[in-house]
Every structure is written in C-alpha cells, then in structure tokens.
Amino acid sequence: MIKKLLLIFTCSIVLNANSLDERIIQLIGNNKFVENKGLINYLFSKKSDYYDVNGTVKYVDLLNKLQENGLLYLSFGKPEDLTITFNISHDPIKSLKIVSDSLKSLGYYHYFTKKLSYTQEGELNWTINLKTEAAIDPLMLSKEFEKHNCKPTDIKKEGELSWIYDVDTSLSTFNDAKDLITGEEIDLKKPLRPYFLKVSNASKILIDSKVGNRWFPHIVFYDRHLTIVDVVKKEERHQKLEVEIPQYTKYIKIDDLFTLANIKRGLSVTIKEK
C-alpha cells in the first residue's frame, strides 16, 4: 500500500513538472525553451511553488519569474497585427466588461473585435486584433485580472502574433465599483466615465446634482451577472431624483443622457435600505 502511494505521489510530481514546462513553452516558445533549458531548470527547480492548492498554475508568479530573468519576449521591433483571444466560462456579459476594463487600464482602447460569441450557459469567446510594436504584457494583464478576483488558468502564444487566454471569472468582482453604505450620503467627484456603484438590500436611491450641472439622468440597474434589470432615462433636466431600485439589483450605473460634461461638478448619492 505504501509503495503504491509513493508511486502515485512520484507520478504526480513528474506530471506537475512536465505540465509547468509545457506552460513555459506556451509562453516563450519551444526554441527559446531549449536554448535556456539550463537556466529554466535552475529557476523553476521547485515547481510546486508555481501551483495553488487546487493544482492551478499561478501565472502571476510564473510570468514574473520569466520576466525578471529576461525570458519573456514581447517586442516585435516594428508594428504588427496582434490577435488575442479570451475564453471564459462564466458570466459572459460581466466577464466581457472585466476584460475590457483591464485592457483600458493598461492603455489599450483601440482594437478591432474579430469575433464575439457567448452562450446562455455562460461561455464567452472574444477575439480582438490591434496594431502594436509589442504583445500585451501577460504579467500586467494577469495582475489586472487579479484586481477583479479573476485569474488566468491557461495562457499560450501561438506563433509570434497570437495569444490565447483562458480566464476564470467565477468569483469575479468589480474593483472600480464604489460600495454604497445605507443612509450615508456619498459625494461623487467629476466623472471620467459613468459612475459605477455597488449596492445590497437597497430599496431607493436619491441622487442630487451639484450646482452648475445640467443633468439629464440616465441610470442603468444590473444584477450580479451584469444583466440589465431596468433603465431610467429622463429627457428633462433634473436637480434631484429619487428612484426605486429594482429587485435583484447589484450594480448601478449613473450617467448623463447626452454627455458627462453635464455632470462635471459631480453628484451626491444616498441609498435607503429595504
């Protein structure tokens, strides 16, 4: 029995070792792996450090080690057409926003969507293309995902100009969603983008437009999957507005119907509990 357990344990170590080598090859290519095999064996001699308790590769740690030692090659030397595919199996609408926000945080606003599909079962497949002199840094992008409580489960480079990310968003949150505390008035400063708020057990929201604004309310209520629950639009200018919060609302987006310049002096927001 003991010999059998030892055999299973040994096989598990070998499989993990091979698996990590395969993941490294997927990131830097087979030629670079072979050229740097001695260094890689030294750097990753303790392969178990790069797996979490569930046996998933810790990509931030792996990518950081590769980058620190000059093994992550991202530059093209000249502008090229880069393709990135994101495969996600949870909350497609919510996940799409998280990936999009993560790209924006890294300064990527201009890209072309080559393919976008998602199913009712929650699977999202999004492929984008952009002109760039270097690949999107997978370490920085993985860190952005972590801010939303997401993590890549697989990252691979196909050739020099194509990357594929499998991302686990099953526990995702929005790091830029401001929590509203019941009964407390919150001042929202000049917006760079629509306000995105997080609520729970709330029945009403009271919104005060600051003096000098010309606010034409546009409010969207979302559930926890970021599916739209209700939309409120007002074509008349408002100084104050009280709106009932629909059942199942988790997030609220507050915008102006025409331009954010209409609320450049900010808003004040208070919610009432159910």
PDB file of C-alpha atoms in Angstrom:
ATOM      1  CA  MET A   1       0.000   0.000   0.000  1.00  0.00           C
ATOM      2  CA  ILE A   2       2.804   2.391   0.966  1.00  0.00           C
ATOM      3  CA  LYS A   3       4.681   1.595  -2.259  1.00  0.00           C
ATOM      4  CA  LYS A   4       1.515   2.291  -4.249  1.00  0.00           C
ATOM      5  CA  LEU A   5       1.043   5.684  -2.565  1.00  0.00           C
ATOM      6  CA  LEU A   6       4.686   6.570  -3.195  1.00  0.00           C
ATOM      7  CA  LEU A   7       4.299   5.630  -6.860  1.00  0.00           C
ATOM      8  CA  ILE A   8       1.199   7.842  -7.203  1.00  0.00           C
ATOM      9  CA  PHE A   9       2.960  10.731  -5.437  1.00  0.00           C
ATOM     10  CA  THR A  10       6.044  10.382  -7.669  1.00  0.00           C
ATOM     11  CA  CYS A  11       3.924  10.284 -10.819  1.00  0.00           C
ATOM     12  CA  SER A  12       2.083  13.401  -9.641  1.00  0.00           C
ATOM     13  CA  ILE A  13       5.375  15.278  -9.242  1.00  0.00           C
ATOM     14  CA  VAL A  14       6.522  14.235 -12.716  1.00  0.00           C
ATOM     15  CA  LEU A  15       3.203  15.295 -14.259  1.00  0.00           C
ATOM     16  CA  ASN A  16       3.354  18.673 -12.498  1.00  0.00           C
ATOM     17  CA  ALA A  17       6.938  19.146 -13.639  1.00  0.00           C
ATOM     18  CA  ASN A  18       6.047  18.329 -17.232  1.00  0.00           C
ATOM     19  CA  SER A  19       2.949  20.493 -17.035  1.00  0.00           C
ATOM     20  CA  LEU A  20       4.907  23.542 -15.857  1.00  0.00           C
ATOM     21  CA  ASP A  21       7.499  23.039 -18.606  1.00  0.00           C
ATOM     22  CA  GLU A  22       4.655  22.877 -21.118  1.00  0.00           C
ATOM     23  CA  ARG A  23       3.195  26.119 -19.782  1.00  0.00           C
ATOM     24  CA  ILE A  24       6.585  27.815 -20.057  1.00  0.00           C
ATOM     25  CA  ILE A  25       6.934  26.580 -23.652  1.00  0.00           C
ATOM     26  CA  GLN A  26       3.486  28.011 -24.396  1.00  0.00           C
ATOM     27  CA  LEU A  27       4.702  31.404 -23.170  1.00  0.00           C
ATOM     28  CA  ILE A  28       8.198  31.660 -24.655  1.00  0.00           C
ATOM     29  CA  GLY A  29       8.191  29.112 -27.483  1.00  0.00           C
ATOM     30  CA  ASN A  30       9.971  25.780 -27.820  1.00  0.00           C
ATOM     31  CA  ASN A  31      13.177  27.199 -29.356  1.00  0.00           C
ATOM     32  CA  LYS A  32      13.702  29.677 -26.500  1.00  0.00           C
ATOM     33  CA  PHE A  33      12.896  26.931 -24.009  1.00  0.00           C
ATOM     34  CA  VAL A  34      15.556  24.623 -25.449  1.00  0.00           C
ATOM     35  CA  GLU A  35      18.129  27.478 -25.654  1.00  0.00           C
ATOM     36  CA  ASN A  36      17.563  28.345 -21.989  1.00  0.00           C
ATOM     37  CA  LYS A  37      16.814  24.888 -20.581  1.00  0.00           C
ATOM     38  CA  GLY A  38      19.627  25.028 -18.003  1.00  0.00           C
ATOM     39  CA  LEU A  39      18.534  28.403 -16.647  1.00  0.00           C
ATOM     40  CA  ILE A  40      14.861  27.367 -16.629  1.00  0.00           C
ATOM     41  CA  ASN A  41      15.638  24.157 -14.717  1.00  0.00           C
ATOM     42  CA  TYR A  42      17.509  26.242 -12.148  1.00  0.00           C
ATOM     43  CA  LEU A  43      14.862  28.972 -11.826  1.00  0.00           C
ATOM     44  CA  PHE A  44      11.990  26.511 -11.555  1.00  0.00           C
ATOM     45  CA  SER A  45      13.696  23.769  -9.589  1.00  0.00           C
ATOM     46  CA  LYS A  46      10.884  23.969  -7.006  1.00  0.00           C
ATOM     47  CA  LYS A  47       7.958  23.644  -9.384  1.00  0.00           C
ATOM     48  CA  SER A  48       5.387  23.199  -6.611  1.00  0.00           C
ATOM     49  CA  ASP A  49       5.815  26.920  -5.770  1.00  0.00           C
ATOM     50  CA  TYR A  50       4.034  27.738  -9.019  1.00  0.00           C
ATOM     51  CA  TYR A  51       0.831  25.827  -8.277  1.00  0.00           C
ATOM     52  CA  ASP A  52      -2.015  26.809  -5.965  1.00  0.00           C
ATOM     53  CA  VAL A  53      -3.799  24.367  -3.654  1.00  0.00           C
ATOM     54  CA  ASN A  54      -6.152  23.384  -6.486  1.00  0.00           C
ATOM     55  CA  GLY A  55      -3.289  22.457  -8.783  1.00  0.00           C
ATOM     56  CA  THR A  56      -3.762  25.522 -10.994  1.00  0.00           C
ATOM     57  CA  VAL A  57      -0.658  27.294 -12.292  1.00  0.00           C
ATOM     58  CA  LYS A  58      -0.022  30.630 -10.542  1.00  0.00           C
ATOM     59  CA  TYR A  59       0.535  32.641 -13.682  1.00  0.00           C
ATOM     60  CA  VAL A  60       1.454  35.907 -11.983  1.00  0.00           C
ATOM     61  CA  ASP A  61       4.330  34.178 -10.170  1.00  0.00           C
ATOM     62  CA  LEU A  62       5.357  32.221 -13.268  1.00  0.00           C
ATOM     63  CA  LEU A  63       5.300  35.252 -15.584  1.00  0.00           C
ATOM     64  CA  ASN A  64       7.077  37.412 -13.031  1.00  0.00           C
ATOM     65  CA  LYS A  65       9.951  34.912 -12.764  1.00  0.00           C
ATOM     66  CA  LEU A  66      10.241  34.670 -16.562  1.00  0.00           C
ATOM     67  CA  GLN A  67      10.202  38.439 -16.959  1.00  0.00           C
ATOM     68  CA  GLU A  68      12.733  39.048 -14.173  1.00  0.00           C
ATOM     69  CA  ASN A  69      15.187  36.784 -15.949  1.00  0.00           C
ATOM     70  CA  GLY A  70      14.691  38.120 -19.464  1.00  0.00           C
ATOM     71  CA  LEU A  71      12.852  35.073 -20.740  1.00  0.00           C
ATOM     72  CA  LEU A  72       9.567  36.747 -21.714  1.00  0.00           C
ATOM     73  CA  TYR A  73       9.893  38.126 -25.226  1.00  0.00           C
ATOM     74  CA  LEU A  74       7.187  40.619 -26.183  1.00  0.00           C
ATOM     75  CA  SER A  75       8.682  43.138 -28.619  1.00  0.00           C
ATOM     76  CA  PHE A  76       8.224  42.814 -32.394  1.00  0.00           C
ATOM     77  CA  GLY A  77      10.610  45.583 -33.445  1.00  0.00           C
ATOM     78  CA  LYS A  78       8.004  47.062 -35.796  1.00  0.00           C
ATOM     79  CA  PRO A  79       4.196  47.467 -35.764  1.00  0.00           C
ATOM     80  CA  GLU A  80       2.435  44.157 -36.318  1.00  0.00           C
ATOM     81  CA  ASP A  81      -1.161  42.881 -36.272  1.00  0.00           C
ATOM     82  CA  LEU A  82      -1.578  41.145 -32.914  1.00  0.00           C
ATOM     83  CA  THR A  83      -4.505  38.812 -32.198  1.00  0.00           C
ATOM     84  CA  ILE A  84      -5.675  37.989 -28.666  1.00  0.00           C
ATOM     85  CA  THR A  85      -8.432  35.529 -27.788  1.00  0.00           C
ATOM     86  CA  PHE A  86     -10.151  35.358 -24.400  1.00  0.00           C
ATOM     87  CA  ASN A  87     -12.034  32.176 -23.473  1.00  0.00           C
ATOM     88  CA  ILE A  88     -14.241  32.435 -20.389  1.00  0.00           C
ATOM     89  CA  SER A  89     -16.832  30.029 -18.992  1.00  0.00           C
ATOM     90  CA  HIS A  90     -18.725  32.233 -16.501  1.00  0.00           C
ATOM     91  CA  ASP A  91     -20.943  35.336 -16.701  1.00  0.00           C
ATOM     92  CA  PRO A  92     -20.208  36.372 -20.299  1.00  0.00           C
ATOM     93  CA  ILE A  93     -21.537  39.938 -20.097  1.00  0.00           C
ATOM     94  CA  LYS A  94     -19.867  40.676 -16.785  1.00  0.00           C
ATOM     95  CA  SER A  95     -16.650  38.980 -17.921  1.00  0.00           C
ATOM     96  CA  LEU A  96     -16.571  40.999 -21.138  1.00  0.00           C
ATOM     97  CA  LYS A  97     -16.660  44.217 -19.120  1.00  0.00           C
ATOM     98  CA  ILE A  98     -13.902  42.992 -16.805  1.00  0.00           C
ATOM     99  CA  VAL A  99     -11.602  42.079 -19.705  1.00  0.00           C
ATOM    100  CA  SER A 100     -12.411  45.348 -21.489  1.00  0.00           C
ATOM    101  CA  ASP A 101     -11.761  47.398 -18.328  1.00  0.00           C
ATOM    102  CA  SER A 102      -8.497  45.516 -17.755  1.00  0.00           C
ATOM    103  CA  LEU A 103      -7.326  46.369 -21.274  1.00  0.00           C
ATOM    104  CA  LYS A 104      -8.274  50.022 -20.766  1.00  0.00           C
ATOM    105  CA  SER A 105      -6.317  50.110 -17.502  1.00  0.00           C
ATOM    106  CA  LEU A 106      -3.228  49.124 -19.498  1.00  0.00           C
ATOM    107  CA  GLY A 107      -3.917  51.844 -22.070  1.00  0.00           C
ATOM    108  CA  TYR A 108      -5.464  49.670 -24.798  1.00  0.00           C
ATOM    109  CA  TYR A 109      -8.529  51.480 -26.141  1.00  0.00           C
ATOM    110  CA  HIS A 110      -8.165  50.997 -29.870  1.00  0.00           C
ATOM    111  CA  TYR A 111      -8.656  47.452 -31.084  1.00  0.00           C
ATOM    112  CA  PHE A 112     -10.887  45.640 -33.532  1.00  0.00           C
ATOM    113  CA  THR A 113     -13.231  42.831 -32.493  1.00  0.00           C
ATOM    114  CA  LYS A 114     -12.747  39.921 -34.898  1.00  0.00           C
ATOM    115  CA  LYS A 115     -15.100  37.555 -33.094  1.00  0.00           C
ATOM    116  CA  LEU A 116     -17.505  37.802 -30.171  1.00  0.00           C
ATOM    117  CA  SER A 117     -19.803  34.996 -29.090  1.00  0.00           C
ATOM    118  CA  TYR A 118     -21.365  33.846 -25.870  1.00  0.00           C
ATOM    119  CA  THR A 119     -23.928  31.274 -24.846  1.00  0.00           C
ATOM    120  CA  GLN A 120     -26.691  31.069 -22.263  1.00  0.00           C
ATOM    121  CA  GLU A 121     -24.522  28.511 -20.491  1.00  0.00           C
ATOM    122  CA  GLY A 122     -22.068  31.325 -19.761  1.00  0.00           C
ATOM    123  CA  GLU A 123     -19.286  30.663 -22.264  1.00  0.00           C
ATOM    124  CA  LEU A 124     -17.623  33.722 -23.789  1.00  0.00           C
ATOM    125  CA  ASN A 125     -15.207  33.761 -26.713  1.00  0.00           C
ATOM    126  CA  TRP A 126     -13.786  37.170 -27.631  1.00  0.00           C
ATOM    127  CA  THR A 127     -11.042  37.699 -30.214  1.00  0.00           C
ATOM    128  CA  ILE A 128      -9.542  41.136 -30.784  1.00  0.00           C
ATOM    129  CA  ASN A 129      -6.908  42.489 -33.147  1.00  0.00           C
ATOM    130  CA  LEU A 130      -4.663  45.518 -32.713  1.00  0.00           C
ATOM    131  CA  LYS A 131      -1.668  47.125 -34.385  1.00  0.00           C
ATOM    132  CA  THR A 132       1.240  47.249 -31.957  1.00  0.00           C
ATOM    133  CA  GLU A 133       5.039  47.001 -31.673  1.00  0.00           C
ATOM    134  CA  ALA A 134       4.830  44.600 -28.724  1.00  0.00           C
ATOM    135  CA  ALA A 135       2.476  41.979 -27.354  1.00  0.00           C
ATOM    136  CA  ILE A 136       0.263  42.946 -24.438  1.00  0.00           C
ATOM    137  CA  ASP A 137       2.273  42.158 -21.314  1.00  0.00           C
ATOM    138  CA  PRO A 138       0.648  38.974 -19.938  1.00  0.00           C
ATOM    139  CA  LEU A 139       2.018  39.680 -16.460  1.00  0.00           C
ATOM    140  CA  MET A 140       0.429  43.134 -16.289  1.00  0.00           C
ATOM    141  CA  LEU A 141      -2.830  41.833 -17.755  1.00  0.00           C
ATOM    142  CA  SER A 142      -2.906  38.941 -15.252  1.00  0.00           C
ATOM    143  CA  LYS A 143      -2.423  41.435 -12.419  1.00  0.00           C
ATOM    144  CA  GLU A 144      -5.347  43.484 -13.735  1.00  0.00           C
ATOM    145  CA  PHE A 145      -7.480  40.345 -13.746  1.00  0.00           C
ATOM    146  CA  GLU A 146      -6.487  39.689 -10.137  1.00  0.00           C
ATOM    147  CA  LYS A 147      -7.850  43.105  -9.139  1.00  0.00           C
ATOM    148  CA  HIS A 148     -11.250  41.793 -10.213  1.00  0.00           C
ATOM    149  CA  ASN A 149     -10.758  38.499  -8.373  1.00  0.00           C
ATOM    150  CA  CYS A 150     -10.181  36.676 -11.671  1.00  0.00           C
ATOM    151  CA  LYS A 151      -7.226  34.595 -12.771  1.00  0.00           C
ATOM    152  CA  PRO A 152      -5.885  33.080 -15.988  1.00  0.00           C
ATOM    153  CA  THR A 153      -5.957  29.291 -15.994  1.00  0.00           C
ATOM    154  CA  ASP A 154      -4.057  28.967 -19.265  1.00  0.00           C
ATOM    155  CA  ILE A 155      -2.027  31.376 -21.393  1.00  0.00           C
ATOM    156  CA  LYS A 156      -0.383  30.394 -24.634  1.00  0.00           C
ATOM    157  CA  LYS A 157       1.358  32.106 -27.501  1.00  0.00           C
ATOM    158  CA  GLU A 158       0.724  30.657 -30.948  1.00  0.00           C
ATOM    159  CA  GLY A 159       3.465  31.851 -33.262  1.00  0.00           C
ATOM    160  CA  GLU A 160       4.602  35.405 -32.582  1.00  0.00           C
ATOM    161  CA  LEU A 161       1.360  37.272 -33.232  1.00  0.00           C
ATOM    162  CA  SER A 162      -1.379  35.309 -31.492  1.00  0.00           C
ATOM    163  CA  TRP A 163      -2.128  34.866 -27.779  1.00  0.00           C
ATOM    164  CA  ILE A 164      -4.903  32.864 -26.129  1.00  0.00           C
ATOM    165  CA  TYR A 165      -6.092  33.415 -22.552  1.00  0.00           C
ATOM    166  CA  ASP A 166      -8.404  31.112 -20.617  1.00  0.00           C
ATOM    167  CA  VAL A 167      -9.687  33.140 -17.666  1.00  0.00           C
ATOM    168  CA  ASP A 168     -11.596  32.012 -14.567  1.00  0.00           C
ATOM    169  CA  THR A 169     -14.115  34.718 -13.630  1.00  0.00           C
ATOM    170  CA  SER A 170     -16.348  32.550 -11.423  1.00  0.00           C
ATOM    171  CA  LEU A 171     -15.585  34.668  -8.325  1.00  0.00           C
ATOM    172  CA  SER A 172     -15.277  37.984 -10.152  1.00  0.00           C
ATOM    173  CA  THR A 173     -15.964  41.401  -8.674  1.00  0.00           C
ATOM    174  CA  PHE A 174     -15.555  44.949  -9.986  1.00  0.00           C
ATOM    175  CA  ASN A 175     -12.711  46.741  -8.257  1.00  0.00           C
ATOM    176  CA  ASP A 176     -13.914  50.096  -9.598  1.00  0.00           C
ATOM    177  CA  ALA A 177     -17.494  49.704  -8.312  1.00  0.00           C
ATOM    178  CA  LYS A 178     -17.973  52.055  -5.376  1.00  0.00           C
ATOM    179  CA  ASP A 179     -19.809  50.489  -2.411  1.00  0.00           C
ATOM    180  CA  LEU A 180     -22.794  52.473  -1.198  1.00  0.00           C
ATOM    181  CA  ILE A 181     -23.481  52.399   2.539  1.00  0.00           C
ATOM    182  CA  THR A 182     -27.135  52.584   3.535  1.00  0.00           C
ATOM    183  CA  GLY A 183     -28.170  56.014   4.779  1.00  0.00           C
ATOM    184  CA  GLU A 184     -24.784  57.619   4.130  1.00  0.00           C
ATOM    185  CA  GLU A 185     -24.522  60.436   1.592  1.00  0.00           C
ATOM    186  CA  ILE A 186     -21.670  59.815  -0.833  1.00  0.00           C
ATOM    187  CA  ASP A 187     -20.082  62.598  -2.880  1.00  0.00           C
ATOM    188  CA  LEU A 188     -19.099  61.556  -6.390  1.00  0.00           C
ATOM    189  CA  LYS A 189     -16.440  63.777  -7.950  1.00  0.00           C
ATOM    190  CA  LYS A 190     -16.142  64.884 -11.579  1.00  0.00           C
ATOM    191  CA  PRO A 191     -16.547  61.708 -13.672  1.00  0.00           C
ATOM    192  CA  LEU A 192     -14.040  60.485 -16.235  1.00  0.00           C
ATOM    193  CA  ARG A 193     -16.521  57.757 -17.113  1.00  0.00           C
ATOM    194  CA  PRO A 194     -20.066  56.942 -15.905  1.00  0.00           C
ATOM    195  CA  TYR A 195     -20.313  56.248 -12.169  1.00  0.00           C
ATOM    196  CA  PHE A 196     -20.443  52.535 -11.352  1.00  0.00           C
ATOM    197  CA  LEU A 197     -21.880  51.675  -7.926  1.00  0.00           C
ATOM    198  CA  LYS A 198     -22.438  48.521  -5.898  1.00  0.00           C
ATOM    199  CA  VAL A 199     -25.479  48.050  -3.641  1.00  0.00           C
ATOM    200  CA  SER A 200     -27.150  45.400  -1.495  1.00  0.00           C
ATOM    201  CA  ASN A 201     -30.535  45.303   0.243  1.00  0.00           C
ATOM    202  CA  ALA A 202     -31.419  48.731  -1.088  1.00  0.00           C
ATOM    203  CA  SER A 203     -34.910  49.976  -1.979  1.00  0.00           C
ATOM    204  CA  LYS A 204     -34.369  53.535  -3.218  1.00  0.00           C
ATOM    205  CA  ILE A 205     -31.557  55.742  -4.470  1.00  0.00           C
ATOM    206  CA  LEU A 206     -31.573  59.518  -4.040  1.00  0.00           C
ATOM    207  CA  ILE A 207     -29.360  61.473  -6.417  1.00  0.00           C
ATOM    208  CA  ASP A 208     -28.501  65.160  -6.036  1.00  0.00           C
ATOM    209  CA  SER A 209     -26.907  67.034  -8.922  1.00  0.00           C
ATOM    210  CA  LYS A 210     -24.380  69.658  -7.818  1.00  0.00           C
ATOM    211  CA  VAL A 211     -24.943  73.344  -8.536  1.00  0.00           C
ATOM    212  CA  GLY A 212     -23.736  74.266 -12.028  1.00  0.00           C
ATOM    213  CA  ASN A 213     -24.630  70.911 -13.598  1.00  0.00           C
ATOM    214  CA  ARG A 214     -27.213  70.303 -16.306  1.00  0.00           C
ATOM    215  CA  TRP A 215     -28.066  66.667 -15.573  1.00  0.00           C
ATOM    216  CA  PHE A 216     -30.296  64.607 -17.826  1.00  0.00           C
ATOM    217  CA  PRO A 217     -30.468  61.314 -15.900  1.00  0.00           C
ATOM    218  CA  HIS A 218     -29.501  58.009 -17.476  1.00  0.00           C
ATOM    219  CA  ILE A 219     -29.450  55.231 -14.873  1.00  0.00           C
ATOM    220  CA  VAL A 220     -28.948  51.509 -15.532  1.00  0.00           C
ATOM    221  CA  PHE A 221     -29.614  48.790 -12.950  1.00  0.00           C
ATOM    222  CA  TYR A 222     -27.771  45.447 -13.270  1.00  0.00           C
ATOM    223  CA  ASP A 223     -27.952  42.129 -11.452  1.00  0.00           C
ATOM    224  CA  ARG A 224     -24.850  40.289 -10.202  1.00  0.00           C
ATOM    225  CA  HIS A 225     -24.223  38.848 -13.675  1.00  0.00           C
ATOM    226  CA  LEU A 226     -24.342  42.362 -15.162  1.00  0.00           C
ATOM    227  CA  THR A 227     -27.597  41.608 -16.929  1.00  0.00           C
ATOM    228  CA  ILE A 228     -29.707  44.755 -17.247  1.00  0.00           C
ATOM    229  CA  VAL A 229     -32.654  44.765 -14.823  1.00  0.00           C
ATOM    230  CA  ASP A 230     -34.046  48.206 -15.646  1.00  0.00           C
ATOM    231  CA  VAL A 231     -33.130  51.515 -17.299  1.00  0.00           C
ATOM    232  CA  VAL A 232     -34.245  55.028 -16.321  1.00  0.00           C
ATOM    233  CA  LYS A 233     -33.890  57.861 -18.849  1.00  0.00           C
ATOM    234  CA  LYS A 234     -35.069  61.428 -18.393  1.00  0.00           C
ATOM    235  CA  GLU A 235     -35.101  63.923 -21.250  1.00  0.00           C
ATOM    236  CA  GLU A 236     -35.716  66.803 -18.829  1.00  0.00           C
ATOM    237  CA  ARG A 237     -33.002  68.438 -16.743  1.00  0.00           C
ATOM    238  CA  HIS A 238     -33.023  67.282 -13.099  1.00  0.00           C
ATOM    239  CA  GLN A 239     -31.507  68.738  -9.962  1.00  0.00           C
ATOM    240  CA  LYS A 240     -32.731  65.887  -7.760  1.00  0.00           C
ATOM    241  CA  LEU A 241     -34.050  62.429  -8.493  1.00  0.00           C
ATOM    242  CA  GLU A 242     -35.351  59.597  -6.307  1.00  0.00           C
ATOM    243  CA  VAL A 243     -35.701  56.205  -7.978  1.00  0.00           C
ATOM    244  CA  GLU A 244     -36.807  52.819  -6.710  1.00  0.00           C
ATOM    245  CA  ILE A 245     -34.130  50.154  -7.018  1.00  0.00           C
ATOM    246  CA  PRO A 246     -35.469  47.036  -8.776  1.00  0.00           C
ATOM    247  CA  GLN A 247     -35.269  43.623  -7.158  1.00  0.00           C
ATOM    248  CA  TYR A 248     -32.010  41.689  -7.766  1.00  0.00           C
ATOM    249  CA  THR A 249     -30.032  44.880  -8.427  1.00  0.00           C
ATOM    250  CA  LYS A 250     -26.333  44.512  -7.579  1.00  0.00           C
ATOM    251  CA  TYR A 251     -24.766  47.319  -9.635  1.00  0.00           C
ATOM    252  CA  ILE A 252     -25.957  50.748 -10.733  1.00  0.00           C
ATOM    253  CA  LYS A 253     -24.510  52.896 -13.497  1.00  0.00           C
ATOM    254  CA  ILE A 254     -25.245  56.619 -13.331  1.00  0.00           C
ATOM    255  CA  ASP A 255     -24.650  58.643 -16.474  1.00  0.00           C
ATOM    256  CA  ASP A 256     -25.958  61.640 -18.385  1.00  0.00           C
ATOM    257  CA  LEU A 257     -28.210  61.021 -21.356  1.00  0.00           C
ATOM    258  CA  PHE A 258     -26.061  63.247 -23.581  1.00  0.00           C
ATOM    259  CA  THR A 259     -22.596  63.977 -22.162  1.00  0.00           C
ATOM    260  CA  LEU A 260     -20.611  63.573 -18.940  1.00  0.00           C
ATOM    261  CA  ALA A 261     -19.824  67.295 -19.168  1.00  0.00           C
ATOM    262  CA  ASN A 262     -23.372  67.874 -17.887  1.00  0.00           C
ATOM    263  CA  ILE A 263     -22.360  66.417 -14.506  1.00  0.00           C
ATOM    264  CA  LYS A 264     -18.788  67.689 -14.387  1.00  0.00           C
ATOM    265  CA  ARG A 265     -19.336  69.110 -10.882  1.00  0.00           C
ATOM    266  CA  GLY A 266     -20.291  65.682  -9.561  1.00  0.00           C
ATOM    267  CA  LEU A 267     -23.284  64.142  -7.833  1.00  0.00           C
ATOM    268  CA  SER A 268     -24.341  63.203  -4.309  1.00  0.00           C
ATOM    269  CA  VAL A 269     -25.906  59.801  -3.763  1.00  0.00           C
ATOM    270  CA  THR A 270     -27.800  58.235  -0.848  1.00  0.00           C
ATOM    271  CA  ILE A 271     -29.499  54.845  -0.717  1.00  0.00           C
ATOM    272  CA  LYS A 272     -32.310  53.614   1.528  1.00  0.00           C
ATOM    273  CA  GLU A 273     -32.446  50.051   2.813  1.00  0.00           C
ATOM    274  CA  LYS A 274     -35.328  47.693   2.156  1.00  0.00           C
TER     275      LYS A 274
END
